[in-house]
Amino acid sequence: MSKRLLASIGVISIAWIVPAVAQDDGKLNFSAGGGIGVPLNPVAAFAGVGGNFVGGGGYNLDKHNAILGAKAQLLGGSASVNLYSLTADYKYSSSFGPAFGYYAIVGGGWYYRHSSISKSTFIPTTTVCQPIWFYYGFTCSDGFVNTRTIASGTSSFGGNGGIGFTIRVKDSGWKFFIESRYNYAGSRAVSTQVIPVTFGFMYQ
């Protein structure tokens, strides 16, 4: 809980600092938000809908084009499943008018998925090996699950792409955004595929 509190304080602090710096040259951008993460098959067979948080910043190449760095965390809806990512992204932005806009974003980077089962969960030694056990990091011998493993982490490179829509906050550089982005990572045993739907604010 303390780590989440410190992260929230850090994001709020950056939200005040970045606009002050960005006003000097108009080249920096910042965004932060949260929402839900919807898993897709095959990972949807093992994890449910969960929450997500994303924050990042970058450099505006011009009025429409920007380069971003982002950190994201998705919390799974079953057992204990967390997905962390650090990515570099390209964003193209445009507008429908002075208040409404849209953007497309694509990029890639590092994805880390951590899965675990509560220590209090009893798994019989005669449990038949099935794909779900590989997802949680278990191994199998002679067709049965080795029950000693209770947590597993897997790292891999992956990519993402999506679209978003924005509403400008009057008389400021801030915008409210809603974004849907597909993420794929070739994680060990079961590939990671998820679509976070994120609401938040950006400064650009």
Short mmCIF file of C-alpha atoms in Angstrom, two decimals:
data_model
loop_
_atom_site.label_atom_id
_atom_site.label_comp_id
_atom_site.label_asym_id
_atom_site.label_seq_id
_atom_site.Cartn_x
_atom_site.Cartn_y
_atom_site.Cartn_z
CA MET A 1 0.00 0.00 0.00
CA SER A 2 2.87 2.39 0.89
CA LYS A 3 4.44 1.86 -2.52
CA ARG A 4 1.18 2.77 -4.25
CA LEU A 5 0.87 5.88 -2.09
CA LEU A 6 4.40 6.99 -2.94
CA ALA A 7 3.74 6.35 -6.64
CA SER A 8 0.58 8.47 -6.48
CA ILE A 9 2.44 11.31 -4.75
CA GLY A 10 5.16 11.11 -7.39
CA VAL A 11 2.67 11.32 -10.24
CA ILE A 12 0.92 14.32 -8.68
CA SER A 13 4.25 16.07 -8.18
CA ILE A 14 5.28 15.47 -11.78
CA ALA A 15 1.88 16.72 -12.94
CA TRP A 16 2.74 20.12 -11.43
CA ILE A 17 6.41 20.23 -12.43
CA VAL A 18 6.16 19.16 -16.09
CA PRO A 19 3.74 21.87 -17.25
CA ALA A 20 5.94 24.54 -15.67
CA VAL A 21 8.95 23.28 -17.62
CA ALA A 22 6.95 22.64 -20.80
CA GLN A 23 5.79 26.26 -20.90
CA ASP A 24 9.39 27.32 -21.53
CA ASP A 25 9.74 25.65 -24.90
CA GLY A 26 6.44 23.88 -25.65
CA LYS A 27 8.25 20.64 -26.40
CA LEU A 28 7.57 18.41 -23.39
CA ASN A 29 4.47 16.32 -22.77
CA PHE A 30 3.10 14.35 -19.85
CA SER A 31 0.17 11.97 -19.24
CA ALA A 32 -1.24 9.83 -16.46
CA GLY A 33 -4.39 7.79 -16.07
CA GLY A 34 -6.07 4.58 -15.03
CA GLY A 35 -8.89 2.27 -16.02
CA ILE A 36 -9.48 -1.40 -16.73
CA GLY A 37 -7.45 -4.08 -18.46
CA VAL A 38 -9.29 -6.68 -20.54
CA PRO A 39 -7.30 -9.88 -21.25
CA LEU A 40 -7.61 -11.65 -24.60
CA ASN A 41 -7.12 -15.33 -25.39
CA PRO A 42 -5.08 -17.29 -24.57
CA VAL A 43 -4.36 -15.39 -21.34
CA ALA A 44 -8.09 -14.67 -20.85
CA ALA A 45 -8.52 -18.33 -19.90
CA PHE A 46 -6.42 -17.73 -16.77
CA ALA A 47 -6.90 -14.05 -15.82
CA GLY A 48 -9.94 -11.84 -15.47
CA VAL A 49 -10.62 -8.14 -16.02
CA GLY A 50 -8.48 -6.00 -13.72
CA GLY A 51 -7.32 -2.44 -13.18
CA ASN A 52 -4.53 -0.53 -14.89
CA PHE A 53 -2.37 2.52 -14.28
CA VAL A 54 -0.10 4.29 -16.78
CA GLY A 55 2.13 7.32 -16.61
CA GLY A 56 4.72 8.77 -18.93
CA GLY A 57 6.17 11.72 -20.76
CA GLY A 58 8.15 12.65 -23.80
CA TYR A 59 9.10 15.15 -26.47
CA ASN A 60 6.90 16.87 -29.05
CA LEU A 61 8.60 16.76 -32.45
CA ASP A 62 6.02 19.17 -33.87
CA LYS A 63 2.30 19.95 -33.61
CA HIS A 64 1.24 16.42 -34.63
CA ASN A 65 4.15 14.08 -33.83
CA ALA A 66 5.61 13.07 -30.48
CA ILE A 67 7.89 10.47 -28.92
CA LEU A 68 6.85 9.08 -25.51
CA GLY A 69 8.19 6.88 -22.77
CA ALA A 70 5.63 5.12 -20.58
CA LYS A 71 5.40 2.88 -17.53
CA ALA A 72 2.25 0.81 -17.05
CA GLN A 73 0.94 -1.64 -14.47
CA LEU A 74 -2.07 -3.92 -14.90
CA LEU A 75 -3.59 -5.78 -11.99
CA GLY A 76 -5.20 -9.10 -12.87
CA GLY A 77 -8.65 -10.11 -11.71
CA SER A 78 -7.88 -13.69 -10.66
CA ALA A 79 -5.37 -15.10 -8.16
CA SER A 80 -2.48 -12.60 -8.22
CA VAL A 81 -1.48 -11.54 -11.72
CA ASN A 82 0.43 -8.32 -12.42
CA LEU A 83 1.75 -7.06 -15.74
CA TYR A 84 4.41 -4.33 -15.81
CA SER A 85 5.75 -2.62 -18.91
CA LEU A 86 8.28 0.02 -19.94
CA THR A 87 7.78 1.15 -23.53
CA ALA A 88 8.86 3.74 -26.07
CA ASP A 89 6.03 4.96 -28.30
CA TYR A 90 5.32 7.18 -31.29
CA LYS A 91 2.12 9.25 -31.25
CA TYR A 92 0.39 11.13 -34.04
CA SER A 93 -2.20 13.68 -32.90
CA SER A 94 -4.74 15.81 -34.70
CA SER A 95 -8.00 17.59 -33.87
CA PHE A 96 -11.62 18.00 -34.88
CA GLY A 97 -11.56 21.63 -33.75
CA PRO A 98 -10.36 23.77 -30.84
CA ALA A 99 -11.69 21.40 -28.14
CA PHE A 100 -11.82 17.84 -29.50
CA GLY A 101 -8.98 15.75 -30.84
CA TYR A 102 -7.75 12.24 -31.51
CA TYR A 103 -4.47 10.37 -31.74
CA ALA A 104 -2.92 7.08 -32.82
CA ILE A 105 -0.08 5.51 -30.84
CA VAL A 106 2.27 2.58 -31.52
CA GLY A 107 5.40 1.30 -29.84
CA GLY A 108 7.09 -1.48 -27.95
CA GLY A 109 9.37 -2.38 -25.11
CA TRP A 110 9.79 -4.60 -22.06
CA TYR A 111 6.93 -6.55 -20.45
CA TYR A 112 7.10 -8.46 -17.18
CA ARG A 113 4.24 -10.70 -16.04
CA HIS A 114 4.16 -12.02 -12.47
CA SER A 115 1.69 -14.74 -11.50
CA SER A 116 1.20 -16.35 -8.12
CA ILE A 117 -1.21 -18.45 -6.11
CA SER A 118 -1.86 -17.89 -2.40
CA LYS A 119 0.28 -20.04 -0.10
CA SER A 120 -2.94 -21.18 1.55
CA THR A 121 -4.14 -22.75 -1.71
CA PHE A 122 -3.95 -26.54 -1.42
CA ILE A 123 -2.83 -28.33 -4.59
CA PRO A 124 -2.92 -32.13 -4.37
CA THR A 125 0.17 -33.97 -5.51
CA THR A 126 -2.03 -36.01 -7.86
CA THR A 127 -3.15 -32.92 -9.83
CA VAL A 128 -3.06 -33.70 -13.56
CA CYS A 129 -0.88 -31.35 -15.61
CA GLN A 130 -2.85 -28.77 -17.66
CA PRO A 131 -1.87 -25.48 -19.42
CA ILE A 132 -3.15 -23.30 -16.56
CA TRP A 133 -0.42 -24.63 -14.26
CA PHE A 134 2.31 -23.53 -16.67
CA TYR A 135 0.78 -20.04 -16.60
CA TYR A 136 1.32 -19.85 -12.83
CA GLY A 137 4.89 -21.11 -13.15
CA PHE A 138 4.44 -24.74 -12.19
CA THR A 139 6.28 -27.58 -13.87
CA CYS A 140 5.12 -31.13 -14.48
CA SER A 141 6.61 -34.56 -14.00
CA ASP A 142 5.13 -37.82 -15.26
CA GLY A 143 1.88 -36.05 -16.12
CA PHE A 144 1.37 -34.49 -12.67
CA VAL A 145 1.99 -30.99 -11.30
CA ASN A 146 5.02 -30.29 -9.13
CA THR A 147 3.26 -28.42 -6.33
CA ARG A 148 6.16 -26.56 -4.76
CA THR A 149 6.06 -23.48 -7.04
CA ILE A 150 3.71 -20.69 -5.89
CA ALA A 151 4.94 -17.76 -7.99
CA SER A 152 6.36 -17.17 -11.44
CA GLY A 153 7.69 -14.24 -13.43
CA THR A 154 8.38 -14.00 -17.14
CA SER A 155 9.98 -11.16 -19.12
CA SER A 156 9.81 -10.55 -22.84
CA PHE A 157 9.75 -7.86 -25.47
CA GLY A 158 6.40 -6.87 -26.90
CA GLY A 159 4.48 -4.26 -28.83
CA ASN A 160 1.39 -2.13 -28.57
CA GLY A 161 -0.89 0.02 -30.68
CA GLY A 162 -4.11 1.93 -30.17
CA ILE A 163 -6.17 5.07 -30.52
CA GLY A 164 -7.41 7.77 -28.19
CA PHE A 165 -9.74 10.75 -28.08
CA THR A 166 -9.16 14.02 -26.21
CA ILE A 167 -11.10 16.98 -24.84
CA ARG A 168 -9.11 20.12 -24.10
CA VAL A 169 -9.48 21.74 -20.70
CA LYS A 170 -10.44 25.37 -21.39
CA ASP A 171 -7.59 27.90 -21.49
CA SER A 172 -4.86 25.42 -20.66
CA GLY A 173 -2.53 22.86 -22.21
CA TRP A 174 -4.29 20.03 -20.37
CA LYS A 175 -6.55 17.51 -22.08
CA PHE A 176 -8.81 14.76 -20.78
CA PHE A 177 -8.29 11.53 -22.75
CA ILE A 178 -9.79 8.11 -23.21
CA GLU A 179 -7.61 5.48 -24.86
CA SER A 180 -7.82 1.85 -25.95
CA ARG A 181 -4.54 0.09 -26.70
CA TYR A 182 -3.73 -3.50 -27.68
CA ASN A 183 -0.63 -5.00 -26.01
CA TYR A 184 1.17 -8.20 -26.98
CA ALA A 185 4.18 -9.89 -25.39
CA GLY A 186 5.58 -13.32 -26.17
CA SER A 187 5.65 -14.40 -22.53
CA ARG A 188 6.86 -17.88 -21.61
CA ALA A 189 4.28 -20.70 -21.74
CA VAL A 190 1.29 -18.43 -22.47
CA SER A 191 1.57 -15.25 -24.54
CA THR A 192 0.29 -12.04 -22.97
CA GLN A 193 -2.46 -10.22 -24.86
CA VAL A 194 -4.49 -7.48 -23.18
CA ILE A 195 -6.40 -4.31 -24.06
CA PRO A 196 -6.30 -1.61 -21.37
CA VAL A 197 -9.00 1.06 -21.58
CA THR A 198 -7.57 4.15 -19.89
CA PHE A 199 -9.02 7.48 -18.74
CA GLY A 200 -6.77 10.31 -17.65
CA PHE A 201 -5.19 13.68 -18.30
CA MET A 202 -2.34 14.72 -20.57
CA TYR A 203 -0.37 17.89 -21.01
CA GLN A 204 0.82 18.56 -24.56
#
